[in-house]
Every structure is written in structure tokens, then in C-alpha cells.
């Protein structure tokens, strides 16, 4: 149990340190390969990456069912491209998780 908690803390620290703002234009290759996942504004981007790293299938199924985690669709990708949007992003192989930057 302690090892599991240590691993979770390690993942949280790693993903937190790797989270950064990035222009959508710089993510085109990842999008073209179908590796970009959009995270709803209400979720904690780092926590989503941690749960992915822990292979928490039940949590992901709930987020997917609630449409809080979805693949970036073509219309969204085009809108972000045309607006030259900057997003929060973190790589949780093989995925790149992105989240729109809150105005608050």
C-alpha cells in the first residue's frame, strides 16, 4: 500500500513538473496521430494524468461517460488552429492531454 502511494506521489510530481502551456500549432503531429485528448475545464489536468499513469480504468470510464475526457475532434482542432490557441498540456504516453486555459 505504501509503495502504491509513493508511486502515485511520484507520478503527481513528475506530471506537475512536465505540465506547460503550448500553442495548438505545435501539437499538430500528435493530433494527426490521434494522440491528443481534451480534458474538461473543471478537471485537474495533473490528476487526470496521474490516474492515467495508475491505469485507473473505472475513473476514466466515468470521466468518458460524463464527456469530461474526449478525443479532440476535427471541428475543435480547426477552431484552435485558426485562433492560434495556447493550451495547458502534459504528456502521459502515449497521450498528450490538453486543457483550455481558464480566464480566472
PDB file of N, CA and C in Angstrom:
ATOM      1  N   UNK A   1       0.821  -1.199   0.000  1.00  0.00           N
ATOM      2  CA  UNK A   1       0.000   0.000   0.000  1.00  0.00           C
ATOM      3  C   UNK A   1       0.866   1.265   0.000  1.00  0.00           C
ATOM      4  N   UNK A   2       1.937   1.245   0.801  1.00  0.00           N
ATOM      5  CA  UNK A   2       2.830   2.398   0.854  1.00  0.00           C
ATOM      6  C   UNK A   2       3.526   2.602  -0.486  1.00  0.00           C
ATOM      7  N   UNK A   3       3.916   1.494  -1.135  1.00  0.00           N
ATOM      8  CA  UNK A   3       4.563   1.601  -2.439  1.00  0.00           C
ATOM      9  C   UNK A   3       3.623   2.231  -3.464  1.00  0.00           C
ATOM     10  N   UNK A   4       2.346   1.870  -3.395  1.00  0.00           N
ATOM     11  CA  UNK A   4       1.349   2.432  -4.306  1.00  0.00           C
ATOM     12  C   UNK A   4       1.216   3.937  -4.091  1.00  0.00           C
ATOM     13  N   UNK A   5       1.169   4.345  -2.827  1.00  0.00           N
ATOM     14  CA  UNK A   5       1.066   5.773  -2.504  1.00  0.00           C
ATOM     15  C   UNK A   5       2.320   6.518  -2.949  1.00  0.00           C
ATOM     16  N   UNK A   6       3.484   5.894  -2.774  1.00  0.00           N
ATOM     17  CA  UNK A   6       4.735   6.502  -3.211  1.00  0.00           C
ATOM     18  C   UNK A   6       4.746   6.678  -4.727  1.00  0.00           C
ATOM     19  N   UNK A   7       4.277   5.663  -5.443  1.00  0.00           N
ATOM     20  CA  UNK A   7       4.242   5.737  -6.905  1.00  0.00           C
ATOM     21  C   UNK A   7       3.281   6.838  -7.355  1.00  0.00           C
ATOM     22  N   UNK A   8       2.143   6.932  -6.697  1.00  0.00           N
ATOM     23  CA  UNK A   8       1.173   7.977  -7.032  1.00  0.00           C
ATOM     24  C   UNK A   8       1.770   9.359  -6.777  1.00  0.00           C
ATOM     25  N   UNK A   9       2.452   9.529  -5.675  1.00  0.00           N
ATOM     26  CA  UNK A   9       3.095  10.809  -5.365  1.00  0.00           C
ATOM     27  C   UNK A   9       4.184  11.127  -6.390  1.00  0.00           C
ATOM     28  N   UNK A  10       4.945  10.107  -6.774  1.00  0.00           N
ATOM     29  CA  UNK A  10       5.973  10.276  -7.794  1.00  0.00           C
ATOM     30  C   UNK A  10       5.353  10.742  -9.106  1.00  0.00           C
ATOM     31  N   UNK A  11       4.270  10.057  -9.534  1.00  0.00           N
ATOM     32  CA  UNK A  11       3.602  10.443 -10.779  1.00  0.00           C
ATOM     33  C   UNK A  11       3.093  11.877 -10.702  1.00  0.00           C
ATOM     34  N   UNK A  12       2.488  12.226  -9.576  1.00  0.00           N
ATOM     35  CA  UNK A  12       1.936  13.574  -9.425  1.00  0.00           C
ATOM     36  C   UNK A  12       3.047  14.624  -9.562  1.00  0.00           C
ATOM     37  N   UNK A  13       4.171  14.379  -8.934  1.00  0.00           N
ATOM     38  CA  UNK A  13       5.299  15.309  -9.011  1.00  0.00           C
ATOM     39  C   UNK A  13       5.841  15.395 -10.439  1.00  0.00           C
ATOM     40  N   UNK A  14       5.998  14.250 -11.093  1.00  0.00           N
ATOM     41  CA  UNK A  14       6.519  14.226 -12.463  1.00  0.00           C
ATOM     42  C   UNK A  14       5.593  14.953 -13.437  1.00  0.00           C
ATOM     43  N   UNK A  15       4.303  14.627 -13.385  1.00  0.00           N
ATOM     44  CA  UNK A  15       3.364  15.261 -14.318  1.00  0.00           C
ATOM     45  C   UNK A  15       3.228  16.752 -14.034  1.00  0.00           C
ATOM     46  N   UNK A  16       3.265  17.117 -12.770  1.00  0.00           N
ATOM     47  CA  UNK A  16       3.182  18.534 -12.428  1.00  0.00           C
ATOM     48  C   UNK A  16       4.376  19.291 -13.016  1.00  0.00           C
ATOM     49  N   UNK A  17       5.557  18.712 -12.907  1.00  0.00           N
ATOM     50  CA  UNK A  17       6.754  19.386 -13.412  1.00  0.00           C
ATOM     51  C   UNK A  17       6.786  19.428 -14.947  1.00  0.00           C
ATOM     52  N   UNK A  18       6.049  18.545 -15.594  1.00  0.00           N
ATOM     53  CA  UNK A  18       6.053  18.477 -17.055  1.00  0.00           C
ATOM     54  C   UNK A  18       4.881  19.210 -17.701  1.00  0.00           C
ATOM     55  N   UNK A  19       3.982  19.761 -16.901  1.00  0.00           N
ATOM     56  CA  UNK A  19       2.827  20.473 -17.430  1.00  0.00           C
ATOM     57  C   UNK A  19       3.252  21.879 -17.858  1.00  0.00           C
ATOM     58  N   UNK A  20       2.833  22.261 -19.059  1.00  0.00           N
ATOM     59  CA  UNK A  20       3.232  23.569 -19.581  1.00  0.00           C
ATOM     60  C   UNK A  20       2.192  24.086 -20.566  1.00  0.00           C
ATOM     61  N   UNK A  21       2.277  25.368 -20.833  1.00  0.00           N
ATOM     62  CA  UNK A  21       1.440  25.972 -21.868  1.00  0.00           C
ATOM     63  C   UNK A  21       2.117  25.738 -23.213  1.00  0.00           C
ATOM     64  N   UNK A  22       1.301  25.446 -24.226  1.00  0.00           N
ATOM     65  CA  UNK A  22       1.827  25.201 -25.564  1.00  0.00           C
ATOM     66  C   UNK A  22       0.793  25.651 -26.596  1.00  0.00           C
ATOM     67  N   UNK A  23       1.285  26.170 -27.701  1.00  0.00           N
ATOM     68  CA  UNK A  23       0.389  26.584 -28.786  1.00  0.00           C
ATOM     69  C   UNK A  23      -0.147  25.341 -29.492  1.00  0.00           C
ATOM     70  N   UNK A  24      -1.409  25.380 -29.866  1.00  0.00           N
ATOM     71  CA  UNK A  24      -2.035  24.269 -30.566  1.00  0.00           C
ATOM     72  C   UNK A  24      -1.259  23.917 -31.837  1.00  0.00           C
ATOM     73  N   UNK A  25      -0.719  24.920 -32.525  1.00  0.00           N
ATOM     74  CA  UNK A  25       0.037  24.675 -33.754  1.00  0.00           C
ATOM     75  C   UNK A  25       1.179  23.686 -33.517  1.00  0.00           C
ATOM     76  N   UNK A  26       1.765  23.705 -32.328  1.00  0.00           N
ATOM     77  CA  UNK A  26       2.899  22.831 -32.018  1.00  0.00           C
ATOM     78  C   UNK A  26       2.473  21.383 -31.735  1.00  0.00           C
ATOM     79  N   UNK A  27       1.181  21.158 -31.634  1.00  0.00           N
ATOM     80  CA  UNK A  27       0.673  19.814 -31.329  1.00  0.00           C
ATOM     81  C   UNK A  27       0.086  19.109 -32.547  1.00  0.00           C
ATOM     82  N   UNK A  28       0.254  19.682 -33.720  1.00  0.00           N
ATOM     83  CA  UNK A  28      -0.372  19.131 -34.925  1.00  0.00           C
ATOM     84  C   UNK A  28       0.043  17.693 -35.227  1.00  0.00           C
ATOM     85  N   UNK A  29       1.299  17.366 -35.049  1.00  0.00           N
ATOM     86  CA  UNK A  29       1.761  15.999 -35.321  1.00  0.00           C
ATOM     87  C   UNK A  29       1.066  15.005 -34.404  1.00  0.00           C
ATOM     88  N   UNK A  30       0.953  15.362 -33.121  1.00  0.00           N
ATOM     89  CA  UNK A  30       0.296  14.471 -32.159  1.00  0.00           C
ATOM     90  C   UNK A  30      -1.188  14.329 -32.476  1.00  0.00           C
ATOM     91  N   UNK A  31      -1.806  15.447 -32.875  1.00  0.00           N
ATOM     92  CA  UNK A  31      -3.213  15.406 -33.252  1.00  0.00           C
ATOM     93  C   UNK A  31      -3.415  14.515 -34.478  1.00  0.00           C
ATOM     94  N   UNK A  32      -2.542  14.650 -35.452  1.00  0.00           N
ATOM     95  CA  UNK A  32      -2.643  13.849 -36.680  1.00  0.00           C
ATOM     96  C   UNK A  32      -2.548  12.356 -36.383  1.00  0.00           C
ATOM     97  N   UNK A  33      -1.828  11.991 -35.331  1.00  0.00           N
ATOM     98  CA  UNK A  33      -1.708  10.587 -34.946  1.00  0.00           C
ATOM     99  C   UNK A  33      -2.834  10.139 -34.005  1.00  0.00           C
ATOM    100  N   UNK A  34      -3.753  11.038 -33.677  1.00  0.00           N
ATOM    101  CA  UNK A  34      -4.876  10.682 -32.810  1.00  0.00           C
ATOM    102  C   UNK A  34      -4.506  10.561 -31.346  1.00  0.00           C
ATOM    103  N   UNK A  35      -3.441  11.248 -30.930  1.00  0.00           N
ATOM    104  CA  UNK A  35      -2.937  11.099 -29.566  1.00  0.00           C
ATOM    105  C   UNK A  35      -3.292  12.241 -28.630  1.00  0.00           C
ATOM    106  N   UNK A  36      -4.145  13.164 -29.057  1.00  0.00           N
ATOM    107  CA  UNK A  36      -4.470  14.310 -28.211  1.00  0.00           C
ATOM    108  C   UNK A  36      -5.857  14.138 -27.603  1.00  0.00           C
ATOM    109  N   UNK A  37      -5.903  14.276 -26.289  1.00  0.00           N
ATOM    110  CA  UNK A  37      -7.144  14.113 -25.532  1.00  0.00           C
ATOM    111  C   UNK A  37      -7.467  15.435 -24.845  1.00  0.00           C
ATOM    112  N   UNK A  38      -8.705  15.867 -24.985  1.00  0.00           N
ATOM    113  CA  UNK A  38      -9.164  17.125 -24.384  1.00  0.00           C
ATOM    114  C   UNK A  38      -9.744  16.832 -23.006  1.00  0.00           C
ATOM    115  N   UNK A  39      -9.288  17.600 -22.028  1.00  0.00           N
ATOM    116  CA  UNK A  39      -9.740  17.464 -20.649  1.00  0.00           C
ATOM    117  C   UNK A  39     -10.645  18.646 -20.326  1.00  0.00           C
ATOM    118  N   UNK A  40     -11.803  18.378 -19.743  1.00  0.00           N
ATOM    119  CA  UNK A  40     -12.770  19.429 -19.417  1.00  0.00           C
ATOM    120  C   UNK A  40     -12.160  20.436 -18.441  1.00  0.00           C
ATOM    121  N   UNK A  41     -12.593  21.688 -18.529  1.00  0.00           N
ATOM    122  CA  UNK A  41     -12.047  22.736 -17.663  1.00  0.00           C
ATOM    123  C   UNK A  41     -12.176  22.456 -16.164  1.00  0.00           C
ATOM    124  N   UNK A  42     -13.190  21.740 -15.741  1.00  0.00           N
ATOM    125  CA  UNK A  42     -13.392  21.501 -14.321  1.00  0.00           C
ATOM    126  C   UNK A  42     -12.479  20.455 -13.704  1.00  0.00           C
ATOM    127  N   UNK A  43     -11.780  19.702 -14.543  1.00  0.00           N
ATOM    128  CA  UNK A  43     -10.897  18.649 -14.034  1.00  0.00           C
ATOM    129  C   UNK A  43      -9.482  19.186 -13.820  1.00  0.00           C
ATOM    130  N   UNK A  44      -8.758  18.538 -12.935  1.00  0.00           N
ATOM    131  CA  UNK A  44      -7.356  18.866 -12.693  1.00  0.00           C
ATOM    132  C   UNK A  44      -6.526  18.075 -13.700  1.00  0.00           C
ATOM    133  N   UNK A  45      -5.853  18.772 -14.587  1.00  0.00           N
ATOM    134  CA  UNK A  45      -5.088  18.142 -15.660  1.00  0.00           C
ATOM    135  C   UNK A  45      -4.044  17.166 -15.116  1.00  0.00           C
ATOM    136  N   UNK A  46      -3.332  17.555 -14.086  1.00  0.00           N
ATOM    137  CA  UNK A  46      -2.308  16.690 -13.500  1.00  0.00           C
ATOM    138  C   UNK A  46      -2.945  15.446 -12.895  1.00  0.00           C
ATOM    139  N   UNK A  47      -4.077  15.604 -12.229  1.00  0.00           N
ATOM    140  CA  UNK A  47      -4.746  14.448 -11.625  1.00  0.00           C
ATOM    141  C   UNK A  47      -5.203  13.462 -12.691  1.00  0.00           C
ATOM    142  N   UNK A  48      -5.673  13.955 -13.815  1.00  0.00           N
ATOM    143  CA  UNK A  48      -6.066  13.073 -14.911  1.00  0.00           C
ATOM    144  C   UNK A  48      -4.850  12.284 -15.398  1.00  0.00           C
ATOM    145  N   UNK A  49      -3.727  12.960 -15.557  1.00  0.00           N
ATOM    146  CA  UNK A  49      -2.500  12.273 -15.986  1.00  0.00           C
ATOM    147  C   UNK A  49      -2.078  11.227 -14.965  1.00  0.00           C
ATOM    148  N   UNK A  50      -2.178  11.556 -13.682  1.00  0.00           N
ATOM    149  CA  UNK A  50      -1.826  10.600 -12.618  1.00  0.00           C
ATOM    150  C   UNK A  50      -2.711   9.369 -12.703  1.00  0.00           C
ATOM    151  N   UNK A  51      -4.004   9.566 -12.850  1.00  0.00           N
ATOM    152  CA  UNK A  51      -4.932   8.432 -12.911  1.00  0.00           C
ATOM    153  C   UNK A  51      -4.677   7.590 -14.157  1.00  0.00           C
ATOM    154  N   UNK A  52      -4.270   8.237 -15.239  1.00  0.00           N
ATOM    155  CA  UNK A  52      -3.892   7.501 -16.438  1.00  0.00           C
ATOM    156  C   UNK A  52      -2.652   6.659 -16.152  1.00  0.00           C
ATOM    157  N   UNK A  53      -1.680   7.251 -15.492  1.00  0.00           N
ATOM    158  CA  UNK A  53      -0.465   6.531 -15.132  1.00  0.00           C
ATOM    159  C   UNK A  53      -0.715   5.366 -14.192  1.00  0.00           C
ATOM    160  N   UNK A  54      -1.750   5.489 -13.364  1.00  0.00           N
ATOM    161  CA  UNK A  54      -2.116   4.420 -12.428  1.00  0.00           C
ATOM    162  C   UNK A  54      -3.041   3.391 -13.073  1.00  0.00           C
ATOM    163  N   UNK A  55      -3.413   3.633 -14.332  1.00  0.00           N
ATOM    164  CA  UNK A  55      -4.324   2.745 -15.062  1.00  0.00           C
ATOM    165  C   UNK A  55      -5.657   2.592 -14.339  1.00  0.00           C
ATOM    166  N   UNK A  56      -6.188   3.713 -13.856  1.00  0.00           N
ATOM    167  CA  UNK A  56      -7.453   3.730 -13.121  1.00  0.00           C
ATOM    168  C   UNK A  56      -8.619   3.704 -14.116  1.00  0.00           C
ATOM    169  N   UNK A  57      -8.897   2.525 -14.621  1.00  0.00           N
ATOM    170  CA  UNK A  57      -9.899   2.345 -15.671  1.00  0.00           C
ATOM    171  C   UNK A  57     -11.288   2.816 -15.255  1.00  0.00           C
ATOM    172  N   UNK A  58     -11.699   2.511 -14.036  1.00  0.00           N
ATOM    173  CA  UNK A  58     -13.047   2.891 -13.600  1.00  0.00           C
ATOM    174  C   UNK A  58     -13.208   4.408 -13.562  1.00  0.00           C
ATOM    175  N   UNK A  59     -12.193   5.122 -13.113  1.00  0.00           N
ATOM    176  CA  UNK A  59     -12.275   6.579 -13.089  1.00  0.00           C
ATOM    177  C   UNK A  59     -12.343   7.133 -14.510  1.00  0.00           C
ATOM    178  N   UNK A  60     -11.546   6.565 -15.402  1.00  0.00           N
ATOM    179  CA  UNK A  60     -11.564   7.027 -16.794  1.00  0.00           C
ATOM    180  C   UNK A  60     -12.901   6.737 -17.456  1.00  0.00           C
ATOM    181  N   UNK A  61     -13.482   5.599 -17.185  1.00  0.00           N
ATOM    182  CA  UNK A  61     -14.793   5.280 -17.747  1.00  0.00           C
ATOM    183  C   UNK A  61     -15.834   6.289 -17.284  1.00  0.00           C
ATOM    184  N   UNK A  62     -15.754   6.702 -16.028  1.00  0.00           N
ATOM    185  CA  UNK A  62     -16.694   7.699 -15.504  1.00  0.00           C
ATOM    186  C   UNK A  62     -16.482   9.054 -16.186  1.00  0.00           C
ATOM    187  N   UNK A  63     -15.230   9.465 -16.316  1.00  0.00           N
ATOM    188  CA  UNK A  63     -14.945  10.744 -16.975  1.00  0.00           C
ATOM    189  C   UNK A  63     -15.381  10.717 -18.435  1.00  0.00           C
ATOM    190  N   UNK A  64     -15.155   9.607 -19.106  1.00  0.00           N
ATOM    191  CA  UNK A  64     -15.561   9.478 -20.509  1.00  0.00           C
ATOM    192  C   UNK A  64     -17.081   9.504 -20.631  1.00  0.00           C
ATOM    193  N   UNK A  65     -17.751   8.784 -19.742  1.00  0.00           N
ATOM    194  CA  UNK A  65     -19.218   8.758 -19.762  1.00  0.00           C
ATOM    195  C   UNK A  65     -19.797  10.155 -19.547  1.00  0.00           C
ATOM    196  N   UNK A  66     -19.137  10.951 -18.707  1.00  0.00           N
ATOM    197  CA  UNK A  66     -19.584  12.322 -18.430  1.00  0.00           C
ATOM    198  C   UNK A  66     -19.061  13.319 -19.471  1.00  0.00           C
ATOM    199  N   UNK A  67     -18.360  12.820 -20.474  1.00  0.00           N
ATOM    200  CA  UNK A  67     -17.757  13.630 -21.537  1.00  0.00           C
ATOM    201  C   UNK A  67     -16.809  14.695 -20.986  1.00  0.00           C
ATOM    202  N   UNK A  68     -16.132  14.363 -19.886  1.00  0.00           N
ATOM    203  CA  UNK A  68     -15.129  15.253 -19.322  1.00  0.00           C
ATOM    204  C   UNK A  68     -13.759  14.998 -19.953  1.00  0.00           C
ATOM    205  N   UNK A  69     -13.641  13.846 -20.606  1.00  0.00           N
ATOM    206  CA  UNK A  69     -12.437  13.489 -21.343  1.00  0.00           C
ATOM    207  C   UNK A  69     -12.891  13.000 -22.708  1.00  0.00           C
ATOM    208  N   UNK A  70     -12.420  13.685 -23.756  1.00  0.00           N
ATOM    209  CA  UNK A  70     -12.813  13.300 -25.110  1.00  0.00           C
ATOM    210  C   UNK A  70     -11.637  13.501 -26.067  1.00  0.00           C
ATOM    211  N   UNK A  71     -11.659  12.745 -27.130  1.00  0.00           N
ATOM    212  CA  UNK A  71     -10.667  12.965 -28.180  1.00  0.00           C
ATOM    213  C   UNK A  71     -10.961  14.322 -28.823  1.00  0.00           C
ATOM    214  N   UNK A  72      -9.925  15.013 -29.230  1.00  0.00           N
ATOM    215  CA  UNK A  72     -10.111  16.293 -29.916  1.00  0.00           C
ATOM    216  C   UNK A  72     -10.677  15.999 -31.296  1.00  0.00           C
ATOM    217  N   UNK A  73     -11.858  16.546 -31.589  1.00  0.00           N
ATOM    218  CA  UNK A  73     -12.481  16.313 -32.890  1.00  0.00           C
ATOM    219  C   UNK A  73     -12.019  17.375 -33.887  1.00  0.00           C
ATOM    220  N   UNK A  74     -12.255  17.104 -35.150  1.00  0.00           N
ATOM    221  CA  UNK A  74     -11.746  17.959 -36.229  1.00  0.00           C
ATOM    222  C   UNK A  74     -12.215  19.412 -36.113  1.00  0.00           C
ATOM    223  N   UNK A  75     -13.485  19.623 -35.756  1.00  0.00           N
ATOM    224  CA  UNK A  75     -14.003  20.984 -35.669  1.00  0.00           C
ATOM    225  C   UNK A  75     -13.278  21.775 -34.584  1.00  0.00           C
ATOM    226  N   UNK A  76     -13.046  21.114 -33.432  1.00  0.00           N
ATOM    227  CA  UNK A  76     -12.331  21.775 -32.338  1.00  0.00           C
ATOM    228  C   UNK A  76     -10.890  22.067 -32.735  1.00  0.00           C
ATOM    229  N   UNK A  77     -10.253  21.104 -33.368  1.00  0.00           N
ATOM    230  CA  UNK A  77      -8.866  21.273 -33.796  1.00  0.00           C
ATOM    231  C   UNK A  77      -8.735  22.454 -34.760  1.00  0.00           C
ATOM    232  N   UNK A  78      -9.668  22.561 -35.696  1.00  0.00           N
ATOM    233  CA  UNK A  78      -9.630  23.659 -36.660  1.00  0.00           C
ATOM    234  C   UNK A  78      -9.852  25.004 -35.965  1.00  0.00           C
ATOM    235  N   UNK A  79     -10.805  25.057 -35.046  1.00  0.00           N
ATOM    236  CA  UNK A  79     -11.072  26.307 -34.319  1.00  0.00           C
ATOM    237  C   UNK A  79      -9.844  26.736 -33.527  1.00  0.00           C
ATOM    238  N   UNK A  80      -9.193  25.795 -32.856  1.00  0.00           N
ATOM    239  CA  UNK A  80      -7.979  26.121 -32.100  1.00  0.00           C
ATOM    240  C   UNK A  80      -6.863  26.569 -33.044  1.00  0.00           C
ATOM    241  N   UNK A  81      -6.759  25.903 -34.181  1.00  0.00           N
ATOM    242  CA  UNK A  81      -5.717  26.252 -35.159  1.00  0.00           C
ATOM    243  C   UNK A  81      -5.922  27.673 -35.675  1.00  0.00           C
ATOM    244  N   UNK A  82      -7.141  27.973 -36.077  1.00  0.00           N
ATOM    245  CA  UNK A  82      -7.431  29.296 -36.635  1.00  0.00           C
ATOM    246  C   UNK A  82      -7.263  30.407 -35.601  1.00  0.00           C
ATOM    247  N   UNK A  83      -7.557  30.108 -34.337  1.00  0.00           N
ATOM    248  CA  UNK A  83      -7.431  31.105 -33.272  1.00  0.00           C
ATOM    249  C   UNK A  83      -6.029  31.131 -32.674  1.00  0.00           C
ATOM    250  N   UNK A  84      -5.153  30.225 -33.120  1.00  0.00           N
ATOM    251  CA  UNK A  84      -3.787  30.119 -32.587  1.00  0.00           C
ATOM    252  C   UNK A  84      -3.821  30.037 -31.057  1.00  0.00           C
ATOM    253  N   UNK A  85      -4.621  29.099 -30.568  1.00  0.00           N
ATOM    254  CA  UNK A  85      -4.870  28.940 -29.133  1.00  0.00           C
ATOM    255  C   UNK A  85      -3.652  28.358 -28.415  1.00  0.00           C
ATOM    256  N   UNK A  86      -3.461  28.825 -27.187  1.00  0.00           N
ATOM    257  CA  UNK A  86      -2.475  28.243 -26.285  1.00  0.00           C
ATOM    258  C   UNK A  86      -3.237  27.435 -25.241  1.00  0.00           C
ATOM    259  N   UNK A  87      -2.750  26.233 -24.975  1.00  0.00           N
ATOM    260  CA  UNK A  87      -3.411  25.301 -24.055  1.00  0.00           C
ATOM    261  C   UNK A  87      -2.433  24.836 -22.986  1.00  0.00           C
ATOM    262  N   UNK A  88      -2.992  24.348 -21.877  1.00  0.00           N
ATOM    263  CA  UNK A  88      -2.179  23.595 -20.931  1.00  0.00           C
ATOM    264  C   UNK A  88      -2.019  22.206 -21.514  1.00  0.00           C
ATOM    265  N   UNK A  89      -0.845  21.611 -21.353  1.00  0.00           N
ATOM    266  CA  UNK A  89      -0.626  20.259 -21.865  1.00  0.00           C
ATOM    267  C   UNK A  89       0.333  19.495 -20.966  1.00  0.00           C
ATOM    268  N   UNK A  90       0.128  18.189 -20.959  1.00  0.00           N
ATOM    269  CA  UNK A  90       1.050  17.277 -20.286  1.00  0.00           C
ATOM    270  C   UNK A  90       1.063  15.982 -21.087  1.00  0.00           C
ATOM    271  N   UNK A  91       2.233  15.402 -21.223  1.00  0.00           N
ATOM    272  CA  UNK A  91       2.365  14.137 -21.947  1.00  0.00           C
ATOM    273  C   UNK A  91       2.269  12.995 -20.950  1.00  0.00           C
ATOM    274  N   UNK A  92       1.304  12.108 -21.197  1.00  0.00           N
ATOM    275  CA  UNK A  92       1.141  10.878 -20.426  1.00  0.00           C
ATOM    276  C   UNK A  92       1.114   9.765 -21.471  1.00  0.00           C
ATOM    277  N   UNK A  93       2.303   9.306 -21.866  1.00  0.00           N
ATOM    278  CA  UNK A  93       2.425   8.404 -23.020  1.00  0.00           C
ATOM    279  C   UNK A  93       1.376   7.290 -23.025  1.00  0.00           C
ATOM    280  N   UNK A  94       0.773   7.056 -24.188  1.00  0.00           N
ATOM    281  CA  UNK A  94       1.069   7.657 -25.498  1.00  0.00           C
ATOM    282  C   UNK A  94       0.261   8.925 -25.769  1.00  0.00           C
ATOM    283  N   UNK A  95      -0.390   9.454 -24.770  1.00  0.00           N
ATOM    284  CA  UNK A  95      -1.325  10.556 -24.963  1.00  0.00           C
ATOM    285  C   UNK A  95      -0.710  11.904 -24.634  1.00  0.00           C
ATOM    286  N   UNK A  96      -1.248  12.943 -25.280  1.00  0.00           N
ATOM    287  CA  UNK A  96      -0.990  14.315 -24.890  1.00  0.00           C
ATOM    288  C   UNK A  96      -2.343  14.833 -24.393  1.00  0.00           C
ATOM    289  N   UNK A  97      -2.386  15.165 -23.117  1.00  0.00           N
ATOM    290  CA  UNK A  97      -3.607  15.685 -22.510  1.00  0.00           C
ATOM    291  C   UNK A  97      -3.572  17.203 -22.594  1.00  0.00           C
ATOM    292  N   UNK A  98      -4.661  17.810 -23.102  1.00  0.00           N
ATOM    293  CA  UNK A  98      -4.717  19.254 -23.237  1.00  0.00           C
ATOM    294  C   UNK A  98      -5.955  19.790 -22.545  1.00  0.00           C
ATOM    295  N   UNK A  99      -5.835  21.029 -22.104  1.00  0.00           N
ATOM    296  CA  UNK A  99      -6.940  21.686 -21.417  1.00  0.00           C
ATOM    297  C   UNK A  99      -6.886  23.170 -21.748  1.00  0.00           C
ATOM    298  N   UNK A 100      -8.040  23.725 -22.034  1.00  0.00           N
ATOM    299  CA  UNK A 100      -8.090  25.154 -22.322  1.00  0.00           C
ATOM    300  C   UNK A 100      -7.709  25.930 -21.070  1.00  0.00           C
ATOM    301  N   UNK A 101      -7.056  27.055 -21.276  1.00  0.00           N
ATOM    302  CA  UNK A 101      -6.599  27.880 -20.162  1.00  0.00           C
ATOM    303  C   UNK A 101      -7.781  28.699 -19.654  1.00  0.00           C
ATOM    304  N   UNK A 102      -8.023  28.596 -18.377  1.00  0.00           N
ATOM    305  CA  UNK A 102      -9.141  29.300 -17.745  1.00  0.00           C
ATOM    306  C   UNK A 102      -8.891  30.807 -17.730  1.00  0.00           C
ATOM    307  N   UNK A 103      -9.957  31.549 -17.874  1.00  0.00           N
ATOM    308  CA  UNK A 103      -9.861  33.015 -17.814  1.00  0.00           C
ATOM    309  C   UNK A 103      -9.630  33.489 -16.390  1.00  0.00           C
ATOM    310  N   UNK A 104      -9.971  32.660 -15.418  1.00  0.00           N
ATOM    311  CA  UNK A 104      -9.869  33.051 -13.991  1.00  0.00           C
ATOM    312  C   UNK A 104      -8.474  32.863 -13.469  1.00  0.00           C
TER     313      UNK A 104
END
